[in-house]
């Protein structure tokens, strides 16, 4: 099978979504890019996860032409493509309809960084990418979803390696990472922090952001120049 190892990795990553209860029925999709080969692989549209096989995974080039796979690629393919072409640091992308993240997307609101759980992975709020103007909607909706995400990050000066996800207004979350597996990990984190931010708002009437020093301590201990989080404990400590 052409692009076998890439399609296998993407197939395995897609199967994690129902396992983590991030998707219902056929909702959602995972992709991963092989920049050296100039292609990315993505879940086919509308296929039940229980029926999905590695050979069903569709491979496209970075201009969006199908290179391998007999089925139609995900209806979100244009969004994945926009992100791969705009942000070279992105290696894998996940889209889900996980309930709490969708609630913030449908509200059209950023998910504020209320505590250390989110600060460990997101250096601030999870931004909400707004609807695009009617003039922009003229093109394919999926292309505009990707463009709205890119323009949100560029206009707000956000680094996709520091903020590995977004909620798209009236739609749902997209997350990313160095590969498909890390993008799935971030999708789990995003759904969890979406839930706890919502609960925080229910407890005290607002989902107030944590102080900046919490973000600096928690995010930079994992991602900063002197990152130390997750190191094996030194002998004798
Ligand atoms: O958001 C939607 C539909 O509202 C899609 O992302 C979701 O159904 C997944 O579609 P695909 O099966 O990947 O084409």
PDB file of C-alpha atoms and ligand atoms in Angstrom:
ATOM      1  CA  UNK A   1       0.000   0.000   0.000  1.00  0.00           C
ATOM      2  CA  UNK A   2       1.380   3.429  -0.935  1.00  0.00           C
ATOM      3  CA  UNK A   3       2.351   5.690   2.014  1.00  0.00           C
ATOM      4  CA  UNK A   4       1.738   2.696   4.279  1.00  0.00           C
ATOM      5  CA  UNK A   5       3.361   3.889   7.501  1.00  0.00           C
ATOM      6  CA  UNK A   6       1.741   7.355   7.296  1.00  0.00           C
ATOM      7  CA  UNK A   7      -1.699   5.858   6.641  1.00  0.00           C
ATOM      8  CA  UNK A   8      -1.237   3.360   9.488  1.00  0.00           C
ATOM      9  CA  UNK A   9      -0.315   6.160  11.930  1.00  0.00           C
ATOM     10  CA  UNK A  10      -3.295   8.273  10.871  1.00  0.00           C
ATOM     11  CA  UNK A  11      -5.608   5.253  11.048  1.00  0.00           C
ATOM     12  CA  UNK A  12      -4.467   4.477  14.621  1.00  0.00           C
ATOM     13  CA  UNK A  13      -4.813   8.136  15.668  1.00  0.00           C
ATOM     14  CA  UNK A  14      -8.368   8.300  14.291  1.00  0.00           C
ATOM     15  CA  UNK A  15      -9.329   5.228  16.301  1.00  0.00           C
ATOM     16  CA  UNK A  16      -8.290   7.018  19.507  1.00  0.00           C
ATOM     17  CA  UNK A  17     -11.100   9.597  19.118  1.00  0.00           C
ATOM     18  CA  UNK A  18     -14.018   7.279  20.038  1.00  0.00           C
ATOM     19  CA  UNK A  19     -11.772   5.709  22.693  1.00  0.00           C
ATOM     20  CA  UNK A  20     -11.411   9.100  24.395  1.00  0.00           C
ATOM     21  CA  UNK A  21     -15.145   9.792  23.820  1.00  0.00           C
ATOM     22  CA  UNK A  22     -14.330  12.864  21.718  1.00  0.00           C
ATOM     23  CA  UNK A  23     -16.648  11.892  18.835  1.00  0.00           C
ATOM     24  CA  UNK A  24     -20.101  10.444  18.172  1.00  0.00           C
ATOM     25  CA  UNK A  25     -20.919   8.453  15.009  1.00  0.00           C
ATOM     26  CA  UNK A  26     -18.653   9.678  12.164  1.00  0.00           C
ATOM     27  CA  UNK A  27     -18.004  13.177  13.531  1.00  0.00           C
ATOM     28  CA  UNK A  28     -14.398  14.307  13.593  1.00  0.00           C
ATOM     29  CA  UNK A  29     -11.224  13.470  11.717  1.00  0.00           C
ATOM     30  CA  UNK A  30      -7.443  13.232  12.167  1.00  0.00           C
ATOM     31  CA  UNK A  31      -4.644  13.912   9.691  1.00  0.00           C
ATOM     32  CA  UNK A  32      -0.841  13.950   9.642  1.00  0.00           C
ATOM     33  CA  UNK A  33       1.571  15.534   7.182  1.00  0.00           C
ATOM     34  CA  UNK A  34       4.791  14.103   5.725  1.00  0.00           C
ATOM     35  CA  UNK A  35       6.492  17.307   4.644  1.00  0.00           C
ATOM     36  CA  UNK A  36       9.471  15.491   3.110  1.00  0.00           C
ATOM     37  CA  UNK A  37       7.115  13.588   0.810  1.00  0.00           C
ATOM     38  CA  UNK A  38       4.901  16.661   0.314  1.00  0.00           C
ATOM     39  CA  UNK A  39       1.698  14.835   1.305  1.00  0.00           C
ATOM     40  CA  UNK A  40      -0.758  14.491   4.191  1.00  0.00           C
ATOM     41  CA  UNK A  41      -3.110  11.656   5.091  1.00  0.00           C
ATOM     42  CA  UNK A  42      -6.644  12.180   6.438  1.00  0.00           C
ATOM     43  CA  UNK A  43      -9.722  10.189   7.452  1.00  0.00           C
ATOM     44  CA  UNK A  44     -12.245   9.591   4.624  1.00  0.00           C
ATOM     45  CA  UNK A  45     -15.569  11.425   4.893  1.00  0.00           C
ATOM     46  CA  UNK A  46     -18.502   9.786   6.660  1.00  0.00           C
ATOM     47  CA  UNK A  47     -16.821   6.470   7.497  1.00  0.00           C
ATOM     48  CA  UNK A  48     -17.726   4.856  10.831  1.00  0.00           C
ATOM     49  CA  UNK A  49     -14.657   4.486  13.035  1.00  0.00           C
ATOM     50  CA  UNK A  50     -15.556   0.818  13.588  1.00  0.00           C
ATOM     51  CA  UNK A  51     -15.352   0.243   9.824  1.00  0.00           C
ATOM     52  CA  UNK A  52     -12.179   2.263   9.225  1.00  0.00           C
ATOM     53  CA  UNK A  53      -9.164   0.450   7.716  1.00  0.00           C
ATOM     54  CA  UNK A  54      -5.665   1.788   6.971  1.00  0.00           C
ATOM     55  CA  UNK A  55      -6.287   1.507   3.229  1.00  0.00           C
ATOM     56  CA  UNK A  56      -9.309   3.816   3.616  1.00  0.00           C
ATOM     57  CA  UNK A  57      -7.084   6.705   4.747  1.00  0.00           C
ATOM     58  CA  UNK A  58      -6.808   9.234   1.900  1.00  0.00           C
ATOM     59  CA  UNK A  59      -3.464  10.790   0.930  1.00  0.00           C
ATOM     60  CA  UNK A  60      -3.312  14.233  -0.723  1.00  0.00           C
ATOM     61  CA  UNK A  61      -0.501  16.530  -1.790  1.00  0.00           C
ATOM     62  CA  UNK A  62      -0.180  20.029  -0.300  1.00  0.00           C
ATOM     63  CA  UNK A  63      -2.126  21.480  -3.216  1.00  0.00           C
ATOM     64  CA  UNK A  64      -5.078  19.270  -2.286  1.00  0.00           C
ATOM     65  CA  UNK A  65      -4.825  16.677  -5.079  1.00  0.00           C
ATOM     66  CA  UNK A  66      -5.655  13.089  -4.042  1.00  0.00           C
ATOM     67  CA  UNK A  67      -2.548  10.889  -4.383  1.00  0.00           C
ATOM     68  CA  UNK A  68      -3.849   7.647  -2.857  1.00  0.00           C
ATOM     69  CA  UNK A  69      -7.119   6.253  -1.518  1.00  0.00           C
ATOM     70  CA  UNK A  70     -10.397   5.427  -3.212  1.00  0.00           C
ATOM     71  CA  UNK A  71     -12.775   7.228  -0.827  1.00  0.00           C
ATOM     72  CA  UNK A  72     -13.610  10.937  -0.559  1.00  0.00           C
ATOM     73  CA  UNK A  73     -11.393  12.751   1.963  1.00  0.00           C
ATOM     74  CA  UNK A  74     -12.970  14.377   5.029  1.00  0.00           C
ATOM     75  CA  UNK A  75     -15.220  17.392   4.396  1.00  0.00           C
ATOM     76  CA  UNK A  76     -12.742  19.318   6.591  1.00  0.00           C
ATOM     77  CA  UNK A  77      -9.776  18.554   4.328  1.00  0.00           C
ATOM     78  CA  UNK A  78      -9.497  22.173   3.129  1.00  0.00           C
ATOM     79  CA  UNK A  79      -9.229  23.344   6.740  1.00  0.00           C
ATOM     80  CA  UNK A  80      -6.431  20.870   7.491  1.00  0.00           C
ATOM     81  CA  UNK A  81      -4.683  21.906   4.249  1.00  0.00           C
ATOM     82  CA  UNK A  82      -4.875  25.628   5.076  1.00  0.00           C
ATOM     83  CA  UNK A  83      -3.293  24.982   8.479  1.00  0.00           C
ATOM     84  CA  UNK A  84      -0.480  22.780   7.119  1.00  0.00           C
ATOM     85  CA  UNK A  85       0.386  25.388   4.506  1.00  0.00           C
ATOM     86  CA  UNK A  86       0.189  28.344   6.906  1.00  0.00           C
ATOM     87  CA  UNK A  87       2.039  26.850   9.903  1.00  0.00           C
ATOM     88  CA  UNK A  88       5.138  24.678   9.131  1.00  0.00           C
ATOM     89  CA  UNK A  89       5.357  23.654  12.816  1.00  0.00           C
ATOM     90  CA  UNK A  90       2.081  21.713  12.568  1.00  0.00           C
ATOM     91  CA  UNK A  91       2.580  17.986  11.915  1.00  0.00           C
ATOM     92  CA  UNK A  92      -0.835  16.573  12.831  1.00  0.00           C
ATOM     93  CA  UNK A  93      -4.385  17.951  13.144  1.00  0.00           C
ATOM     94  CA  UNK A  94      -7.559  16.772  14.883  1.00  0.00           C
ATOM     95  CA  UNK A  95     -11.115  18.004  14.487  1.00  0.00           C
ATOM     96  CA  UNK A  96     -13.836  16.781  16.849  1.00  0.00           C
ATOM     97  CA  UNK A  97     -17.284  17.774  18.073  1.00  0.00           C
ATOM     98  CA  UNK A  98     -16.464  17.180  21.729  1.00  0.00           C
ATOM     99  CA  UNK A  99     -19.397  18.640  23.641  1.00  0.00           C
ATOM    100  CA  UNK A 100     -17.834  21.195  25.973  1.00  0.00           C
ATOM    101  CA  UNK A 101     -15.509  22.598  23.335  1.00  0.00           C
ATOM    102  CA  UNK A 102     -18.484  22.853  20.951  1.00  0.00           C
ATOM    103  CA  UNK A 103     -20.400  24.771  23.650  1.00  0.00           C
ATOM    104  CA  UNK A 104     -17.698  27.483  23.702  1.00  0.00           C
ATOM    105  CA  UNK A 105     -17.559  27.422  19.873  1.00  0.00           C
ATOM    106  CA  UNK A 106     -21.330  27.874  19.600  1.00  0.00           C
ATOM    107  CA  UNK A 107     -21.144  30.697  22.140  1.00  0.00           C
ATOM    108  CA  UNK A 108     -18.448  32.298  19.972  1.00  0.00           C
ATOM    109  CA  UNK A 109     -16.163  32.726  22.998  1.00  0.00           C
ATOM    110  CA  UNK A 110     -12.503  32.074  23.768  1.00  0.00           C
ATOM    111  CA  UNK A 111     -11.950  29.420  26.439  1.00  0.00           C
ATOM    112  CA  UNK A 112     -10.170  31.431  29.169  1.00  0.00           C
ATOM    113  CA  UNK A 113      -7.126  29.906  30.853  1.00  0.00           C
ATOM    114  CA  UNK A 114      -8.566  29.570  34.363  1.00  0.00           C
ATOM    115  CA  UNK A 115      -5.844  27.414  35.895  1.00  0.00           C
ATOM    116  CA  UNK A 116      -2.703  25.330  35.712  1.00  0.00           C
ATOM    117  CA  UNK A 117      -4.311  22.446  33.805  1.00  0.00           C
ATOM    118  CA  UNK A 118      -4.746  24.621  30.723  1.00  0.00           C
ATOM    119  CA  UNK A 119      -1.552  26.597  31.415  1.00  0.00           C
ATOM    120  CA  UNK A 120       0.474  23.378  31.088  1.00  0.00           C
ATOM    121  CA  UNK A 121      -0.534  23.122  27.425  1.00  0.00           C
ATOM    122  CA  UNK A 122      -1.904  26.485  26.281  1.00  0.00           C
ATOM    123  CA  UNK A 123      -0.017  29.715  26.922  1.00  0.00           C
ATOM    124  CA  UNK A 124      -3.294  31.585  27.412  1.00  0.00           C
ATOM    125  CA  UNK A 125      -6.899  31.221  26.249  1.00  0.00           C
ATOM    126  CA  UNK A 126      -8.020  28.844  23.506  1.00  0.00           C
ATOM    127  CA  UNK A 127      -9.074  31.419  20.904  1.00  0.00           C
ATOM    128  CA  UNK A 128     -12.422  31.367  19.107  1.00  0.00           C
ATOM    129  CA  UNK A 129     -12.042  31.852  15.357  1.00  0.00           C
ATOM    130  CA  UNK A 130     -15.019  33.985  14.286  1.00  0.00           C
ATOM    131  CA  UNK A 131     -17.390  33.619  11.379  1.00  0.00           C
ATOM    132  CA  UNK A 132     -16.023  35.151   8.226  1.00  0.00           C
ATOM    133  CA  UNK A 133     -17.744  37.984   6.381  1.00  0.00           C
ATOM    134  CA  UNK A 134     -20.347  37.124   3.770  1.00  0.00           C
ATOM    135  CA  UNK A 135     -17.869  38.199   1.105  1.00  0.00           C
ATOM    136  CA  UNK A 136     -15.352  35.606   2.322  1.00  0.00           C
ATOM    137  CA  UNK A 137     -17.929  32.855   2.715  1.00  0.00           C
ATOM    138  CA  UNK A 138     -18.247  32.857  -1.062  1.00  0.00           C
ATOM    139  CA  UNK A 139     -15.426  30.308  -1.262  1.00  0.00           C
ATOM    140  CA  UNK A 140     -15.691  26.730   0.046  1.00  0.00           C
ATOM    141  CA  UNK A 141     -16.818  26.852   3.674  1.00  0.00           C
ATOM    142  CA  UNK A 142     -13.999  24.537   4.793  1.00  0.00           C
ATOM    143  CA  UNK A 143     -11.391  26.771   3.105  1.00  0.00           C
ATOM    144  CA  UNK A 144     -12.850  29.713   5.013  1.00  0.00           C
ATOM    145  CA  UNK A 145     -12.781  27.832   8.290  1.00  0.00           C
ATOM    146  CA  UNK A 146      -9.050  27.303   7.828  1.00  0.00           C
ATOM    147  CA  UNK A 147      -8.544  30.908   6.779  1.00  0.00           C
ATOM    148  CA  UNK A 148     -10.468  32.171   9.795  1.00  0.00           C
ATOM    149  CA  UNK A 149      -8.189  30.128  12.089  1.00  0.00           C
ATOM    150  CA  UNK A 150      -5.029  31.380  10.346  1.00  0.00           C
ATOM    151  CA  UNK A 151      -6.182  35.007  10.387  1.00  0.00           C
ATOM    152  CA  UNK A 152      -7.174  34.720  14.064  1.00  0.00           C
ATOM    153  CA  UNK A 153      -3.675  33.523  14.986  1.00  0.00           C
ATOM    154  CA  UNK A 154      -1.856  36.034  12.794  1.00  0.00           C
ATOM    155  CA  UNK A 155      -3.982  39.025  13.861  1.00  0.00           C
ATOM    156  CA  UNK A 156      -3.667  38.112  17.566  1.00  0.00           C
ATOM    157  CA  UNK A 157       0.039  37.320  17.319  1.00  0.00           C
ATOM    158  CA  UNK A 158      -0.484  33.752  18.550  1.00  0.00           C
ATOM    159  CA  UNK A 159       2.157  31.035  18.084  1.00  0.00           C
ATOM    160  CA  UNK A 160       0.513  27.687  17.158  1.00  0.00           C
ATOM    161  CA  UNK A 161       3.230  25.860  19.096  1.00  0.00           C
ATOM    162  CA  UNK A 162       2.189  27.795  22.234  1.00  0.00           C
ATOM    163  CA  UNK A 163      -1.558  27.531  21.565  1.00  0.00           C
ATOM    164  CA  UNK A 164      -2.160  24.089  19.991  1.00  0.00           C
ATOM    165  CA  UNK A 165      -5.848  24.524  19.318  1.00  0.00           C
ATOM    166  CA  UNK A 166      -8.826  26.708  18.514  1.00  0.00           C
ATOM    167  CA  UNK A 167     -12.627  26.644  18.650  1.00  0.00           C
ATOM    168  CA  UNK A 168     -14.358  27.730  15.419  1.00  0.00           C
ATOM    169  CA  UNK A 169     -17.547  29.746  15.930  1.00  0.00           C
ATOM    170  CA  UNK A 170     -20.728  27.681  15.456  1.00  0.00           C
ATOM    171  CA  UNK A 171     -18.664  24.611  14.638  1.00  0.00           C
ATOM    172  CA  UNK A 172     -16.158  23.036  17.007  1.00  0.00           C
ATOM    173  CA  UNK A 173     -12.533  22.530  18.028  1.00  0.00           C
ATOM    174  CA  UNK A 174      -9.424  21.916  15.963  1.00  0.00           C
ATOM    175  CA  UNK A 175      -6.193  20.932  17.721  1.00  0.00           C
ATOM    176  CA  UNK A 176      -2.732  20.177  16.397  1.00  0.00           C
ATOM    177  CA  UNK A 177       0.735  19.021  17.386  1.00  0.00           C
ATOM    178  CA  UNK A 178       4.042  17.693  16.073  1.00  0.00           C
ATOM    179  CA  UNK A 179       2.195  14.606  14.808  1.00  0.00           C
ATOM    180  CA  UNK A 180      -1.276  13.025  14.812  1.00  0.00           C
ATOM    181  CA  UNK A 181      -0.775  11.391  18.211  1.00  0.00           C
ATOM    182  CA  UNK A 182       0.129  14.698  19.893  1.00  0.00           C
ATOM    183  CA  UNK A 183      -2.789  16.420  18.143  1.00  0.00           C
ATOM    184  CA  UNK A 184      -5.117  13.803  19.689  1.00  0.00           C
ATOM    185  CA  UNK A 185      -3.510  14.395  23.098  1.00  0.00           C
ATOM    186  CA  UNK A 186      -4.225  18.119  22.739  1.00  0.00           C
ATOM    187  CA  UNK A 187      -7.823  17.352  21.686  1.00  0.00           C
ATOM    188  CA  UNK A 188      -8.320  15.480  24.973  1.00  0.00           C
ATOM    189  CA  UNK A 189      -6.774  18.388  26.919  1.00  0.00           C
ATOM    190  CA  UNK A 190      -8.914  20.958  25.094  1.00  0.00           C
ATOM    191  CA  UNK A 191     -12.149  19.103  25.850  1.00  0.00           C
ATOM    192  CA  UNK A 192     -11.148  18.761  29.510  1.00  0.00           C
ATOM    193  CA  UNK A 193     -10.306  22.457  29.964  1.00  0.00           C
ATOM    194  CA  UNK A 194     -13.473  23.445  28.068  1.00  0.00           C
ATOM    195  CA  UNK A 195     -15.445  21.416  30.611  1.00  0.00           C
ATOM    196  CA  UNK A 196     -13.671  22.779  33.673  1.00  0.00           C
ATOM    197  CA  UNK A 197     -13.919  26.380  32.426  1.00  0.00           C
ATOM    198  CA  UNK A 198     -17.661  25.886  31.995  1.00  0.00           C
ATOM    199  CA  UNK A 199     -17.899  24.400  35.511  1.00  0.00           C
ATOM    200  CA  UNK A 200     -15.868  27.301  36.904  1.00  0.00           C
ATOM    201  CA  UNK A 201     -18.362  29.719  35.359  1.00  0.00           C
ATOM    202  CA  UNK A 202     -21.203  27.730  36.972  1.00  0.00           C
ATOM    203  CA  UNK A 203     -19.498  27.741  40.391  1.00  0.00           C
ATOM    204  CA  UNK A 204     -18.687  31.429  40.657  1.00  0.00           C
ATOM    205  CA  UNK A 205     -20.537  33.090  37.803  1.00  0.00           C
ATOM    206  CA  UNK A 206     -17.441  33.727  35.710  1.00  0.00           C
ATOM    207  CA  UNK A 207     -14.538  31.778  34.225  1.00  0.00           C
ATOM    208  CA  UNK A 208     -11.876  34.163  35.402  1.00  0.00           C
ATOM    209  CA  UNK A 209      -8.386  33.819  33.893  1.00  0.00           C
ATOM    210  CA  UNK A 210      -5.517  32.671  36.136  1.00  0.00           C
ATOM    211  CA  UNK A 211      -2.744  35.183  36.903  1.00  0.00           C
ATOM    212  CA  UNK A 212      -0.005  35.438  34.237  1.00  0.00           C
ATOM    213  CA  UNK A 213       2.598  34.056  36.639  1.00  0.00           C
ATOM    214  CA  UNK A 214       0.709  30.738  36.620  1.00  0.00           C
ATOM    215  CA  UNK A 215       0.926  30.617  32.825  1.00  0.00           C
ATOM    216  CA  UNK A 216       4.627  31.495  32.885  1.00  0.00           C
ATOM    217  CA  UNK A 217       5.445  28.858  35.483  1.00  0.00           C
ATOM    218  CA  UNK A 218       3.352  26.053  34.071  1.00  0.00           C
ATOM    219  CA  UNK A 219       3.682  26.551  30.346  1.00  0.00           C
ATOM    220  CA  UNK A 220       7.380  27.420  30.367  1.00  0.00           C
ATOM    221  CA  UNK A 221       8.309  24.469  32.598  1.00  0.00           C
ATOM    222  CA  UNK A 222       7.192  22.222  29.716  1.00  0.00           C
ATOM    223  CA  UNK A 223       7.866  24.371  26.675  1.00  0.00           C
ATOM    224  CA  UNK A 224      10.302  27.102  27.674  1.00  0.00           C
ATOM    225  CA  UNK A 225      14.075  27.327  27.028  1.00  0.00           C
ATOM    226  CA  UNK A 226      14.820  25.570  30.341  1.00  0.00           C
ATOM    227  CA  UNK A 227      11.958  23.077  30.205  1.00  0.00           C
ATOM    228  CA  UNK A 228      12.341  20.387  32.848  1.00  0.00           C
ATOM    229  CA  UNK A 229       8.854  18.876  33.190  1.00  0.00           C
ATOM    230  CA  UNK A 230       8.614  15.114  32.739  1.00  0.00           C
ATOM    231  CA  UNK A 231      12.326  14.471  33.197  1.00  0.00           C
ATOM    232  CA  UNK A 232      13.123  11.164  34.878  1.00  0.00           C
ATOM    233  CA  UNK A 233      13.698  11.750  38.597  1.00  0.00           C
ATOM    234  CA  UNK A 234      17.413  12.179  39.276  1.00  0.00           C
ATOM    235  CA  UNK A 235      18.982   9.280  41.165  1.00  0.00           C
ATOM    236  CA  UNK A 236      18.610   9.638  44.894  1.00  0.00           C
ATOM    237  CA  UNK A 237      16.197  12.605  44.754  1.00  0.00           C
TER     238      UNK A 237
HETATM  239  O1  LIG B   1     -18.375  19.345  11.323  1.00  0.00           O
HETATM  240  C1  LIG B   1     -18.746  18.482  10.589  1.00  0.00           C
HETATM  241  C2  LIG B   1     -20.158  18.387  10.237  1.00  0.00           C
HETATM  242  O2  LIG B   1     -20.887  19.369  10.945  1.00  0.00           O
HETATM  243  C3  LIG B   1     -17.713  17.494  10.111  1.00  0.00           C
HETATM  244  O3  LIG B   1     -16.488  17.940  10.619  1.00  0.00           O
HETATM  245  C4  LIG B   1     -17.913  16.104  10.673  1.00  0.00           C
HETATM  246  O4  LIG B   1     -19.185  15.650  10.424  1.00  0.00           O
HETATM  247  C5  LIG B   1     -16.880  15.164  10.058  1.00  0.00           C
HETATM  248  O5  LIG B   1     -17.076  15.146   8.644  1.00  0.00           O
HETATM  249  P1  LIG B   1     -16.230  14.104   7.741  1.00  0.00           P
HETATM  250  O6  LIG B   1     -16.815  12.740   7.999  1.00  0.00           O
HETATM  251  O7  LIG B   1     -14.788  14.169   8.193  1.00  0.00           O
HETATM  252  O8  LIG B   1     -16.418  14.580   6.338  1.00  0.00           O
END
